[in-house]
PDB file of C-alpha atoms in Angstrom:
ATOM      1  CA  UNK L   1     -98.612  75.672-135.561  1.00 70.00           C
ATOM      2  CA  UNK L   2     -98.747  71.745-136.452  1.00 76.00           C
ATOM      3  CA  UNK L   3     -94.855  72.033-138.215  1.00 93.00           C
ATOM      4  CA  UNK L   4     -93.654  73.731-135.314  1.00 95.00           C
ATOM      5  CA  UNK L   5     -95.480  71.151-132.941  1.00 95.00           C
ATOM      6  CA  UNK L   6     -93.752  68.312-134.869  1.00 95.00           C
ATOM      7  CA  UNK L   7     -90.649  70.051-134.958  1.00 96.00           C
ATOM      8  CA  UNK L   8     -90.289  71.071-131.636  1.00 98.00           C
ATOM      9  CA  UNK L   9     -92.596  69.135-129.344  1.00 95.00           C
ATOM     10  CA  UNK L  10     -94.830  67.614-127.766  1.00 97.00           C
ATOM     11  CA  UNK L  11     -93.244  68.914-124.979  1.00 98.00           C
ATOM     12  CA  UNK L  12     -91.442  72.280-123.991  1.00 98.00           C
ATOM     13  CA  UNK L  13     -89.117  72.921-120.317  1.00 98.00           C
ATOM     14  CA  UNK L  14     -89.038  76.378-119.355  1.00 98.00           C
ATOM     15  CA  UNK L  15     -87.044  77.305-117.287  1.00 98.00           C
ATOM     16  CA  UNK L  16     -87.401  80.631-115.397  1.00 96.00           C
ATOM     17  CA  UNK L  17     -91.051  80.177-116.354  1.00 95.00           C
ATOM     18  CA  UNK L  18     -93.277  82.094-114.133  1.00 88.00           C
ATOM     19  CA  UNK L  19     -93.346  86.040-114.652  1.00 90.00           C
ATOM     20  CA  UNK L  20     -91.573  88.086-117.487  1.00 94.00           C
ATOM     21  CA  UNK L  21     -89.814  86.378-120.384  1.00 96.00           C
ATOM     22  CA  UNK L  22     -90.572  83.368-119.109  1.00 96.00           C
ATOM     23  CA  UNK L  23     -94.367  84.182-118.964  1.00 96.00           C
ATOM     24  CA  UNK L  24     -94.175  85.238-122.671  1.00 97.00           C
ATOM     25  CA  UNK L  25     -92.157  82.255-123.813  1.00 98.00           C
ATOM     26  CA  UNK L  26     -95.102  80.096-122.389  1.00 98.00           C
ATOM     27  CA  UNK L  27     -97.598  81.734-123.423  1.00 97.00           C
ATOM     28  CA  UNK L  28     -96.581  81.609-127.398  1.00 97.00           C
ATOM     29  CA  UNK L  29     -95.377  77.987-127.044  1.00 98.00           C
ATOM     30  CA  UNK L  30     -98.906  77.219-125.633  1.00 98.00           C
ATOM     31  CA  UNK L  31    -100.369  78.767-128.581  1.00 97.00           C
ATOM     32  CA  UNK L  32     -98.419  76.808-130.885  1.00 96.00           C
ATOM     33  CA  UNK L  33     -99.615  73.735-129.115  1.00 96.00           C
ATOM     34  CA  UNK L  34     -97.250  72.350-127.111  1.00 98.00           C
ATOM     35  CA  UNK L  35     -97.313  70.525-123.837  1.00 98.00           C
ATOM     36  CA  UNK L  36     -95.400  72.500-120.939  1.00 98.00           C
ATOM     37  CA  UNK L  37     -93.404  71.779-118.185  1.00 98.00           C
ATOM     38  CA  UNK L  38     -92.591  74.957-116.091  1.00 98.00           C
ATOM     39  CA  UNK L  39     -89.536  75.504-113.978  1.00 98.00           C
ATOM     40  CA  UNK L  40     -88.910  78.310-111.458  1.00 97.00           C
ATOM     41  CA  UNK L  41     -88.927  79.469-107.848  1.00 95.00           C
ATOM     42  CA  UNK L  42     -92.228  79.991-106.856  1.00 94.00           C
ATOM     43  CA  UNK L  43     -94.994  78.202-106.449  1.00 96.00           C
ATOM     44  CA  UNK L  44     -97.989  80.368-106.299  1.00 96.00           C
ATOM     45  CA  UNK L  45     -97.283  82.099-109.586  1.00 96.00           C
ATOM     46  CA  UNK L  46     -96.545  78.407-111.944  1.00 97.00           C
ATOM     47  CA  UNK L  47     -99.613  77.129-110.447  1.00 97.00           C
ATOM     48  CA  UNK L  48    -101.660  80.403-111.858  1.00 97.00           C
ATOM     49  CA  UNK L  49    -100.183  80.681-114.873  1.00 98.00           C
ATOM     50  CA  UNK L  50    -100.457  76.873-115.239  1.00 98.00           C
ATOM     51  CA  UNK L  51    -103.987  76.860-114.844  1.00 98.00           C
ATOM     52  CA  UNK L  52    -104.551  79.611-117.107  1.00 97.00           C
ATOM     53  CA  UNK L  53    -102.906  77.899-120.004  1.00 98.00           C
ATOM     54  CA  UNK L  54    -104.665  74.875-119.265  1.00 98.00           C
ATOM     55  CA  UNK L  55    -108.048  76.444-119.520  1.00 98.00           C
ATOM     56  CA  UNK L  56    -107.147  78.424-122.835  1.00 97.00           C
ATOM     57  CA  UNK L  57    -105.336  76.140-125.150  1.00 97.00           C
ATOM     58  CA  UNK L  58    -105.915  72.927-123.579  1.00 97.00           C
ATOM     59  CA  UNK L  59    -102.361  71.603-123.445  1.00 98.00           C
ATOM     60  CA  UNK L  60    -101.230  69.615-120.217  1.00 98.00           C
ATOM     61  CA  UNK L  61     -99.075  71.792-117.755  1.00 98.00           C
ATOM     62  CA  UNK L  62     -96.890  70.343-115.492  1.00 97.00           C
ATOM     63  CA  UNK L  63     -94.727  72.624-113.134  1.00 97.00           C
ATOM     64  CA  UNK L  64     -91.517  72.580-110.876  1.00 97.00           C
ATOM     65  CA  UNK L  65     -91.470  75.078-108.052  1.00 97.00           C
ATOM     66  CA  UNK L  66     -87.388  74.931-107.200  1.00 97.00           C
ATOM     67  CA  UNK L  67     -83.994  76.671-107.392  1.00 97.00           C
ATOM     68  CA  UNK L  68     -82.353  76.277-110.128  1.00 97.00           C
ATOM     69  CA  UNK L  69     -79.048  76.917-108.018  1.00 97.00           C
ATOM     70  CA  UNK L  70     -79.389  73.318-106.440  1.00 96.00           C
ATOM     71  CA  UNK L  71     -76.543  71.401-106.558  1.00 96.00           C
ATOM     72  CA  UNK L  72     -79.328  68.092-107.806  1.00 97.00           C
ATOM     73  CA  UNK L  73     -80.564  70.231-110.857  1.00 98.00           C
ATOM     74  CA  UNK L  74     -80.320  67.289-112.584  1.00 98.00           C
ATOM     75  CA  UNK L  75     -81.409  64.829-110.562  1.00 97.00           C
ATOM     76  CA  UNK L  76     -84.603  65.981-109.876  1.00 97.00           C
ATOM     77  CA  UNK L  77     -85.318  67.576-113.497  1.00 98.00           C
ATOM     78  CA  UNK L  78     -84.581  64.034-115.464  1.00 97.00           C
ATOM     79  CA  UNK L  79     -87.229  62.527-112.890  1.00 96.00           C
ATOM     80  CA  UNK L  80     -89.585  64.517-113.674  1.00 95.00           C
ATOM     81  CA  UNK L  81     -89.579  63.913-117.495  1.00 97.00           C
ATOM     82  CA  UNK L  82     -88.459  60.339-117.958  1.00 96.00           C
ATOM     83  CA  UNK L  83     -91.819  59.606-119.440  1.00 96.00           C
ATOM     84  CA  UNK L  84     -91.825  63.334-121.534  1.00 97.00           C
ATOM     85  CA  UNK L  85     -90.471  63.521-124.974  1.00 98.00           C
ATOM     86  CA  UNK L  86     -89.421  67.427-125.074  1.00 98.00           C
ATOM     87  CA  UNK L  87     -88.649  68.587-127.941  1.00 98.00           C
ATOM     88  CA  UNK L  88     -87.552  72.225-127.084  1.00 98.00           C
ATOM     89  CA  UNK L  89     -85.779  73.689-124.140  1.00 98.00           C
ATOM     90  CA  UNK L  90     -85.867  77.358-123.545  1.00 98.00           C
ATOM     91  CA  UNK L  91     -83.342  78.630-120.521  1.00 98.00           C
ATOM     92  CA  UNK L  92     -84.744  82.089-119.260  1.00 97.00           C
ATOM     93  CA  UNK L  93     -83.598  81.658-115.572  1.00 96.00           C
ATOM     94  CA  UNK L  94     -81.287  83.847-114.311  1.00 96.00           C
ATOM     95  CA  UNK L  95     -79.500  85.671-111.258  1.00 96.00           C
ATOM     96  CA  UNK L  96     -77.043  89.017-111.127  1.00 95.00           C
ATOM     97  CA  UNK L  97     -75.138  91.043-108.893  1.00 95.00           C
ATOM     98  CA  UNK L  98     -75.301  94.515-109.188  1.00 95.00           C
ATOM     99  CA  UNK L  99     -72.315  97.220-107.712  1.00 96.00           C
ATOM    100  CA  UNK L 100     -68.763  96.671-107.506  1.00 97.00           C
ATOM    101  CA  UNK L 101     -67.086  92.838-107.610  1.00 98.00           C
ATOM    102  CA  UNK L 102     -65.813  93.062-104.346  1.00 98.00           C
ATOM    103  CA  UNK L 103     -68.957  94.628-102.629  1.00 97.00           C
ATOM    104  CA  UNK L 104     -70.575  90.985-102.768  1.00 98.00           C
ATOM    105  CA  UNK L 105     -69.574  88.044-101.082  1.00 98.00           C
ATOM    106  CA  UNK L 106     -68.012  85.297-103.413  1.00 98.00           C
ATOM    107  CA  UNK L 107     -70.931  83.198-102.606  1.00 98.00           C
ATOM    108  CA  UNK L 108     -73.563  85.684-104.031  1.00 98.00           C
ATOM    109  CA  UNK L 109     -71.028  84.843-107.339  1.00 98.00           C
ATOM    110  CA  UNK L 110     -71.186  81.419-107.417  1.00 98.00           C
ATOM    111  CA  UNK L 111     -74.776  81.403-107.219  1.00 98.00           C
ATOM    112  CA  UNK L 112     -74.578  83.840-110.096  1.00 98.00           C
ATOM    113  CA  UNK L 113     -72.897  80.382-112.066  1.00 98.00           C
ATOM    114  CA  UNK L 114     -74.764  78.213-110.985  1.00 98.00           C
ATOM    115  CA  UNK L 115     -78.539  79.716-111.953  1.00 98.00           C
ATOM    116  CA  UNK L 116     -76.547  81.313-115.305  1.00 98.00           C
ATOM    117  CA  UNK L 117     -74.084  78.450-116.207  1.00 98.00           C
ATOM    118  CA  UNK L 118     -74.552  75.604-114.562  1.00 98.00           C
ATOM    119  CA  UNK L 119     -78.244  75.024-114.875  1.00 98.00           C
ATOM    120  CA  UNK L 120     -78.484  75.743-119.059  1.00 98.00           C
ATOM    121  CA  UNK L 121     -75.198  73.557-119.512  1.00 98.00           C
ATOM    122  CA  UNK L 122     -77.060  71.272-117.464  1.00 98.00           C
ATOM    123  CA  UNK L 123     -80.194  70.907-119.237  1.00 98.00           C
ATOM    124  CA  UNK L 124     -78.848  71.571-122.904  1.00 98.00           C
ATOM    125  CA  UNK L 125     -76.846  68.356-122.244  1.00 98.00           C
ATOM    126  CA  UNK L 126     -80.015  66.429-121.012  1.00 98.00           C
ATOM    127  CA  UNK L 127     -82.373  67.323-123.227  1.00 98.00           C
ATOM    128  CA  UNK L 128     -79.941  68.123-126.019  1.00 98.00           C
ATOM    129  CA  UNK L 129     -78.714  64.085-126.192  1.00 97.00           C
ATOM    130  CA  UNK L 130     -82.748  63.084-126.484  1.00 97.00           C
ATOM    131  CA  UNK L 131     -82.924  65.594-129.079  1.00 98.00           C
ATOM    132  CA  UNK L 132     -79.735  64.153-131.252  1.00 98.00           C
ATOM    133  CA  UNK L 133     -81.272  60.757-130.684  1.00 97.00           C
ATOM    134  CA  UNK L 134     -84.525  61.747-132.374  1.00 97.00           C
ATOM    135  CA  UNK L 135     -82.926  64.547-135.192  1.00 97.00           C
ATOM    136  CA  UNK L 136     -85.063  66.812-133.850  1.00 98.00           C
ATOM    137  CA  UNK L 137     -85.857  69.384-131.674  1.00 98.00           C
ATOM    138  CA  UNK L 138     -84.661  73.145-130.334  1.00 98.00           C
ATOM    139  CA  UNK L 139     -82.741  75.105-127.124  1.00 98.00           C
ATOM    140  CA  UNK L 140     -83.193  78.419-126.574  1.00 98.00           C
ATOM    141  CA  UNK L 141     -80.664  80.177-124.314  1.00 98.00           C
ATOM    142  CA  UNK L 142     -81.197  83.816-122.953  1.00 97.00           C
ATOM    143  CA  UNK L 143     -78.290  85.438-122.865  1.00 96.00           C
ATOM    144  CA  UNK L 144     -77.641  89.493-122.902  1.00 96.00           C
ATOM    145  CA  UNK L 145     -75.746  91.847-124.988  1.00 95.00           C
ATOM    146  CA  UNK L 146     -74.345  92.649-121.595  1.00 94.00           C
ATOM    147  CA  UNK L 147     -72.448  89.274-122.243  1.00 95.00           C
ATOM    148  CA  UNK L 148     -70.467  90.465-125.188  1.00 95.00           C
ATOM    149  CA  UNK L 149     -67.966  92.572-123.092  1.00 96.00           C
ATOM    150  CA  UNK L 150     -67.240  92.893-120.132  1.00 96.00           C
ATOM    151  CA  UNK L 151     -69.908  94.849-117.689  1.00 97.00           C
ATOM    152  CA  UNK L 152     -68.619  96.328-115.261  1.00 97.00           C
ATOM    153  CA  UNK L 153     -70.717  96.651-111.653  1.00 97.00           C
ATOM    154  CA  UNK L 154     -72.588  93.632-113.276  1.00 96.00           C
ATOM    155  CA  UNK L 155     -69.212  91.827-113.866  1.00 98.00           C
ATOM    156  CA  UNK L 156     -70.613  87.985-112.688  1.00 98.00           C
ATOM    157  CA  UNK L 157     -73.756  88.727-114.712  1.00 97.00           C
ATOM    158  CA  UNK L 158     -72.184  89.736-117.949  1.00 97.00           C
ATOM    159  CA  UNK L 159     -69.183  86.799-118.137  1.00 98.00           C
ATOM    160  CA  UNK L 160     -71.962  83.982-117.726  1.00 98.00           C
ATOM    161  CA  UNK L 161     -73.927  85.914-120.301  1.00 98.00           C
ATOM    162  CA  UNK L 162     -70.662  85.544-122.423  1.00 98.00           C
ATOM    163  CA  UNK L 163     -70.815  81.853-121.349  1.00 98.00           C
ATOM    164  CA  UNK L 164     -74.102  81.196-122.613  1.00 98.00           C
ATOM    165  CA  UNK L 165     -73.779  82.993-126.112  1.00 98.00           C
ATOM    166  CA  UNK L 166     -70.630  81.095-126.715  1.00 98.00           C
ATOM    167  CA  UNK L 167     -72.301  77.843-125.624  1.00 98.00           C
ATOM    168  CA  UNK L 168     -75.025  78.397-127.745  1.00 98.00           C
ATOM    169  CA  UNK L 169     -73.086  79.337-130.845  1.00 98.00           C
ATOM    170  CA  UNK L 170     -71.203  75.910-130.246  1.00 98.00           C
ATOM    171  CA  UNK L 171     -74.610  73.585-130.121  1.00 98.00           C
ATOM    172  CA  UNK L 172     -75.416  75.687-132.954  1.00 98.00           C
ATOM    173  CA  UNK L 173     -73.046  73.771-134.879  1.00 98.00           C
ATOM    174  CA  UNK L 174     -72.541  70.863-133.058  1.00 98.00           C
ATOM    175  CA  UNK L 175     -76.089  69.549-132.565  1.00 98.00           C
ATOM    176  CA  UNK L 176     -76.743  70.987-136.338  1.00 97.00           C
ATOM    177  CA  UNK L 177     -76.184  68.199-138.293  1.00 96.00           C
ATOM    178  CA  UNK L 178     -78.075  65.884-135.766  1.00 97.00           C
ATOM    179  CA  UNK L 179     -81.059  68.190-137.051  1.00 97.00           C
ATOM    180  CA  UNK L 180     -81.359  70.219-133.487  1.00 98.00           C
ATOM    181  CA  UNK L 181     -82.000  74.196-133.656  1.00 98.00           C
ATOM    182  CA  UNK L 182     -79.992  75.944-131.180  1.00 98.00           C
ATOM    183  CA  UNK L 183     -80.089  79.692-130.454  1.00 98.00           C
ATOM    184  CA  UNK L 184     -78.760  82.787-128.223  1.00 98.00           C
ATOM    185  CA  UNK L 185     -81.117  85.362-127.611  1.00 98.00           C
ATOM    186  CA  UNK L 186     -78.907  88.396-127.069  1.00 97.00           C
ATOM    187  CA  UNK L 187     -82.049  90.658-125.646  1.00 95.00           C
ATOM    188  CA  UNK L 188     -81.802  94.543-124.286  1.00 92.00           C
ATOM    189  CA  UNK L 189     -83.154  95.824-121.437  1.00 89.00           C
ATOM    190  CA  UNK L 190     -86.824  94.151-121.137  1.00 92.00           C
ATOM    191  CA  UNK L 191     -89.547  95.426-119.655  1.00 88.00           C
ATOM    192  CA  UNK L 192     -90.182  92.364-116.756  1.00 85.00           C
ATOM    193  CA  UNK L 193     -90.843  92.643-113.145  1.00 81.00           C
ATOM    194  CA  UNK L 194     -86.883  91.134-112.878  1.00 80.00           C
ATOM    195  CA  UNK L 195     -85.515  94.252-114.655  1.00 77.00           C
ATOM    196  CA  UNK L 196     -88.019  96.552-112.328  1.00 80.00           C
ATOM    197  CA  UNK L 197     -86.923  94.958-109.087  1.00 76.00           C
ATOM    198  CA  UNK L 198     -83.582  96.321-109.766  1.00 75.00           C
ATOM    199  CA  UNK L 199     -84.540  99.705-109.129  1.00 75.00           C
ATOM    200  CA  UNK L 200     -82.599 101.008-112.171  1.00 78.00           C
ATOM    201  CA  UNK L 201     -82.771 105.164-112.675  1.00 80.00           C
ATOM    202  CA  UNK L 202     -84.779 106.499-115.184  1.00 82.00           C
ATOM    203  CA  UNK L 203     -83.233 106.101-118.847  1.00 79.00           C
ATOM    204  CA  UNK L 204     -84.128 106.932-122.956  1.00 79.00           C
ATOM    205  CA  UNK L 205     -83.395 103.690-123.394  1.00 84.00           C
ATOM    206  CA  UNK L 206     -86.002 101.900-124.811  1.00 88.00           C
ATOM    207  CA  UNK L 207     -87.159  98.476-122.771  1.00 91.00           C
ATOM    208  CA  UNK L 208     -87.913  95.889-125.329  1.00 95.00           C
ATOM    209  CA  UNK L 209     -91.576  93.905-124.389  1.00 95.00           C
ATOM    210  CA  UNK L 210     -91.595  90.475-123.493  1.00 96.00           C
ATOM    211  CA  UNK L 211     -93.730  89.006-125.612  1.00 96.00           C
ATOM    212  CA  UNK L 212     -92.097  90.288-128.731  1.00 97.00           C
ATOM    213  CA  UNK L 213     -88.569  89.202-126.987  1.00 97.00           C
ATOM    214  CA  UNK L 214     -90.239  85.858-127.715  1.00 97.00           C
ATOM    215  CA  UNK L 215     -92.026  85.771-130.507  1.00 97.00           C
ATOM    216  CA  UNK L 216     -88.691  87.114-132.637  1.00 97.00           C
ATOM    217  CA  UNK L 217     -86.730  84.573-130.754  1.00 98.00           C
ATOM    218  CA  UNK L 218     -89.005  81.502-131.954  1.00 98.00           C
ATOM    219  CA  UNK L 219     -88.751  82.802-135.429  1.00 96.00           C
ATOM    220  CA  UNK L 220     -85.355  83.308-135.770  1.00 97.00           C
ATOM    221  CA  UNK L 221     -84.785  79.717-134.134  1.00 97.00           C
ATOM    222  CA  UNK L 222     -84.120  77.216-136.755  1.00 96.00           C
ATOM    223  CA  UNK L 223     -81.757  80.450-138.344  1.00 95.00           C
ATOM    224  CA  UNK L 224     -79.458  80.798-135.257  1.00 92.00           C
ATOM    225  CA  UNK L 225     -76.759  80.879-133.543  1.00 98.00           C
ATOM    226  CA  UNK L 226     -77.877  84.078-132.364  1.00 97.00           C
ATOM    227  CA  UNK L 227     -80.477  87.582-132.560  1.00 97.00           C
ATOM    228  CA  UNK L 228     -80.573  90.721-131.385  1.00 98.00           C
ATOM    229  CA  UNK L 229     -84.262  91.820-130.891  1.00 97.00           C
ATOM    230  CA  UNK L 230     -85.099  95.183-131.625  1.00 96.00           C
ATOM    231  CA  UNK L 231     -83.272  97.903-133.989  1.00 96.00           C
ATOM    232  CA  UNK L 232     -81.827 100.052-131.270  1.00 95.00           C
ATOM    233  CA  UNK L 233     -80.252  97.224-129.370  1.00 95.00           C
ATOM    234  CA  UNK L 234     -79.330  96.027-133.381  1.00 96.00           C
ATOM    235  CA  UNK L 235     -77.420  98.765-133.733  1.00 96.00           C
ATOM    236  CA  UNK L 236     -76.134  99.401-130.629  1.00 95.00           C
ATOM    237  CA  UNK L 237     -74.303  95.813-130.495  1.00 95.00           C
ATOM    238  CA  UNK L 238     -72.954  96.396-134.286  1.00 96.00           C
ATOM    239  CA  UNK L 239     -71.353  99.724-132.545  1.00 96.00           C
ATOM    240  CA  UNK L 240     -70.678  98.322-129.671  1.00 95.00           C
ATOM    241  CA  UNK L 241     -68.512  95.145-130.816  1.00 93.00           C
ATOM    242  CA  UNK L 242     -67.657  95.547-134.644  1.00 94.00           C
ATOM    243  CA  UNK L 243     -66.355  99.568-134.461  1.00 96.00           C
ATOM    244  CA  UNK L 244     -65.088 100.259-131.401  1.00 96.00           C
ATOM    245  CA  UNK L 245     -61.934  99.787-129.649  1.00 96.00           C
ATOM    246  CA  UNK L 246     -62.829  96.566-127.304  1.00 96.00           C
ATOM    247  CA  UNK L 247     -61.289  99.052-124.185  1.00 97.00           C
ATOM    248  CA  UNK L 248     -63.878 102.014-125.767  1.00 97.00           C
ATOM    249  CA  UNK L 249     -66.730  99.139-125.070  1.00 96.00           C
ATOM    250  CA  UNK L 250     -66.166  98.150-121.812  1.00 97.00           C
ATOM    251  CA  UNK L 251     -65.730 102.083-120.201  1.00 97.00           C
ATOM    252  CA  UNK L 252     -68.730 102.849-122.150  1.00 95.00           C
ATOM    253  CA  UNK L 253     -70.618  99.759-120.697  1.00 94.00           C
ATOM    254  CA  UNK L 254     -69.495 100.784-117.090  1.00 95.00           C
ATOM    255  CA  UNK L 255     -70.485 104.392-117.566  1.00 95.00           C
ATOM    256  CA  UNK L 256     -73.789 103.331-118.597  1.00 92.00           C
ATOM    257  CA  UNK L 257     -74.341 100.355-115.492  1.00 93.00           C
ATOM    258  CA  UNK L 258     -73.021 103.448-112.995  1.00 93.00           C
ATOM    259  CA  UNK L 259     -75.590 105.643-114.636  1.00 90.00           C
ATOM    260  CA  UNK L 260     -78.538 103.199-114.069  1.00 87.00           C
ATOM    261  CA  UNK L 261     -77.409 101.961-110.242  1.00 87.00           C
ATOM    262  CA  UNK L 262     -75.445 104.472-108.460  1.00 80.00           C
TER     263      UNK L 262
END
């Protein structure tokens, strides 16, 4: 716990930090030791789990209740932690569209970039440059392995999923040899209350669980550029981009989004 405090703290930003993912990333970055500053929409549910973490591994908690959509993302995030030295940045947030392209109003779109693109370019870039500076630190980006083709009735969702692996992969070397960690986390269906409000149908796949999401995620992270938790979801990306036709992929991707969602 100590080498990974030095190596990756004092401080960690979560963003997307309240419920799910983000829950378990805080959680097991609070039991490593580090100081947290949570990011996401609302209010009620940072200041719980804030005060929870407080009382069980005395760390300080700091939290941000705001949309990570707004157009003064950074603004308002590099206020808040000119006097934190973070160390590691994990980027859970996220929005999607679900049905056909045109169904949805471009603006629903955009606001798919901006929560999915915008924000982790946004904050890799801040935190990542403090990072370099000190030859140190870590970013975690959440991506899918909807991103690695495309996905249909989730078409917005899967490109900036794309968008992030790729981004990550390039910090991964980039940001290397200034001695900062960077990884994708190319995670399955997950069993968080984002993934249930969808309403999806009833499926044999397996939902991975949060907190192991994260826990193989930290371990992996000085290993990067990317992981694939879980065997099935293992396998089903080797299948999925290495042996089939990249056409075969992408009807076999939209057969199985229709399945869930119609």
């Amino acid at each position: 716990m100590m080498a990974f405090r030095e190596r990756y703290g004092p401080w960690a930003v979560i963003a997307g930090a309240s419920v799910g993912l983000g829950e378990a990333f805080a959680r097991q970055l609070a039991g490593r030791g580090l100081n947290l500053l949570l990011i996401a929409r609302g209010q009620a549910a940072l200041d719980v789990l804030a005060a929870d973490l407080r009382s069980a591994h005395g760390i300080e908690v700091r939290v941000l209740a705001m949309d990570l959509a707004r157009p003064d993302l950074l603004t308002v995030v590099q206020n808040l932690t000119a006097d934190l030295e973070v160390g590691l940045l994990v980027y859970n947030a996220a929005y999607s569209t679900i049905g056909p392209f045109l169904d949805h109003p471009v603006e629903d779109h955009l606001r798919v970039l901006d929560v999915n693109c915008r924000g982790p370019l946004v904050l890799a870039h801040l935190f990542g440059s403090a990072m370099a500076g000190r030859k140190r630190g870590g970013i975690v980006l959440m991506t899918s392995t909807a991103g690695s083709q495309g996905g249909p009735w989730i078409a917005s969702y899967a490109a900036s999923k794309a968008f992030n692996l790729l981004l990550a992969e390039a910090l991964w070397d980039e940001l290397g040899s200034s001695g900062v960690h960077v990884i994708a986390c190319r995670a399955g269906a997950t069993r968080t209350p984002g993934y249930a409000a969808s309403k999806p149908r009833p499926s044999k796949v397996p939902l991975l669980d949060p907190d192991f999401v994260a826990e193989k995620t930290l371990a992996s992270l000085s290993r990067g550029p990317s992981i694939v938790p879980g065997a099935f979801y293992r396998f089903s990306a080797f299948v999925m981009n290495r042996l089939l036709p990249r056409r075969m992929a992408i009807r076999i991707m939209g057969r199985a989004t229709r399945k869930l969602y119609r």
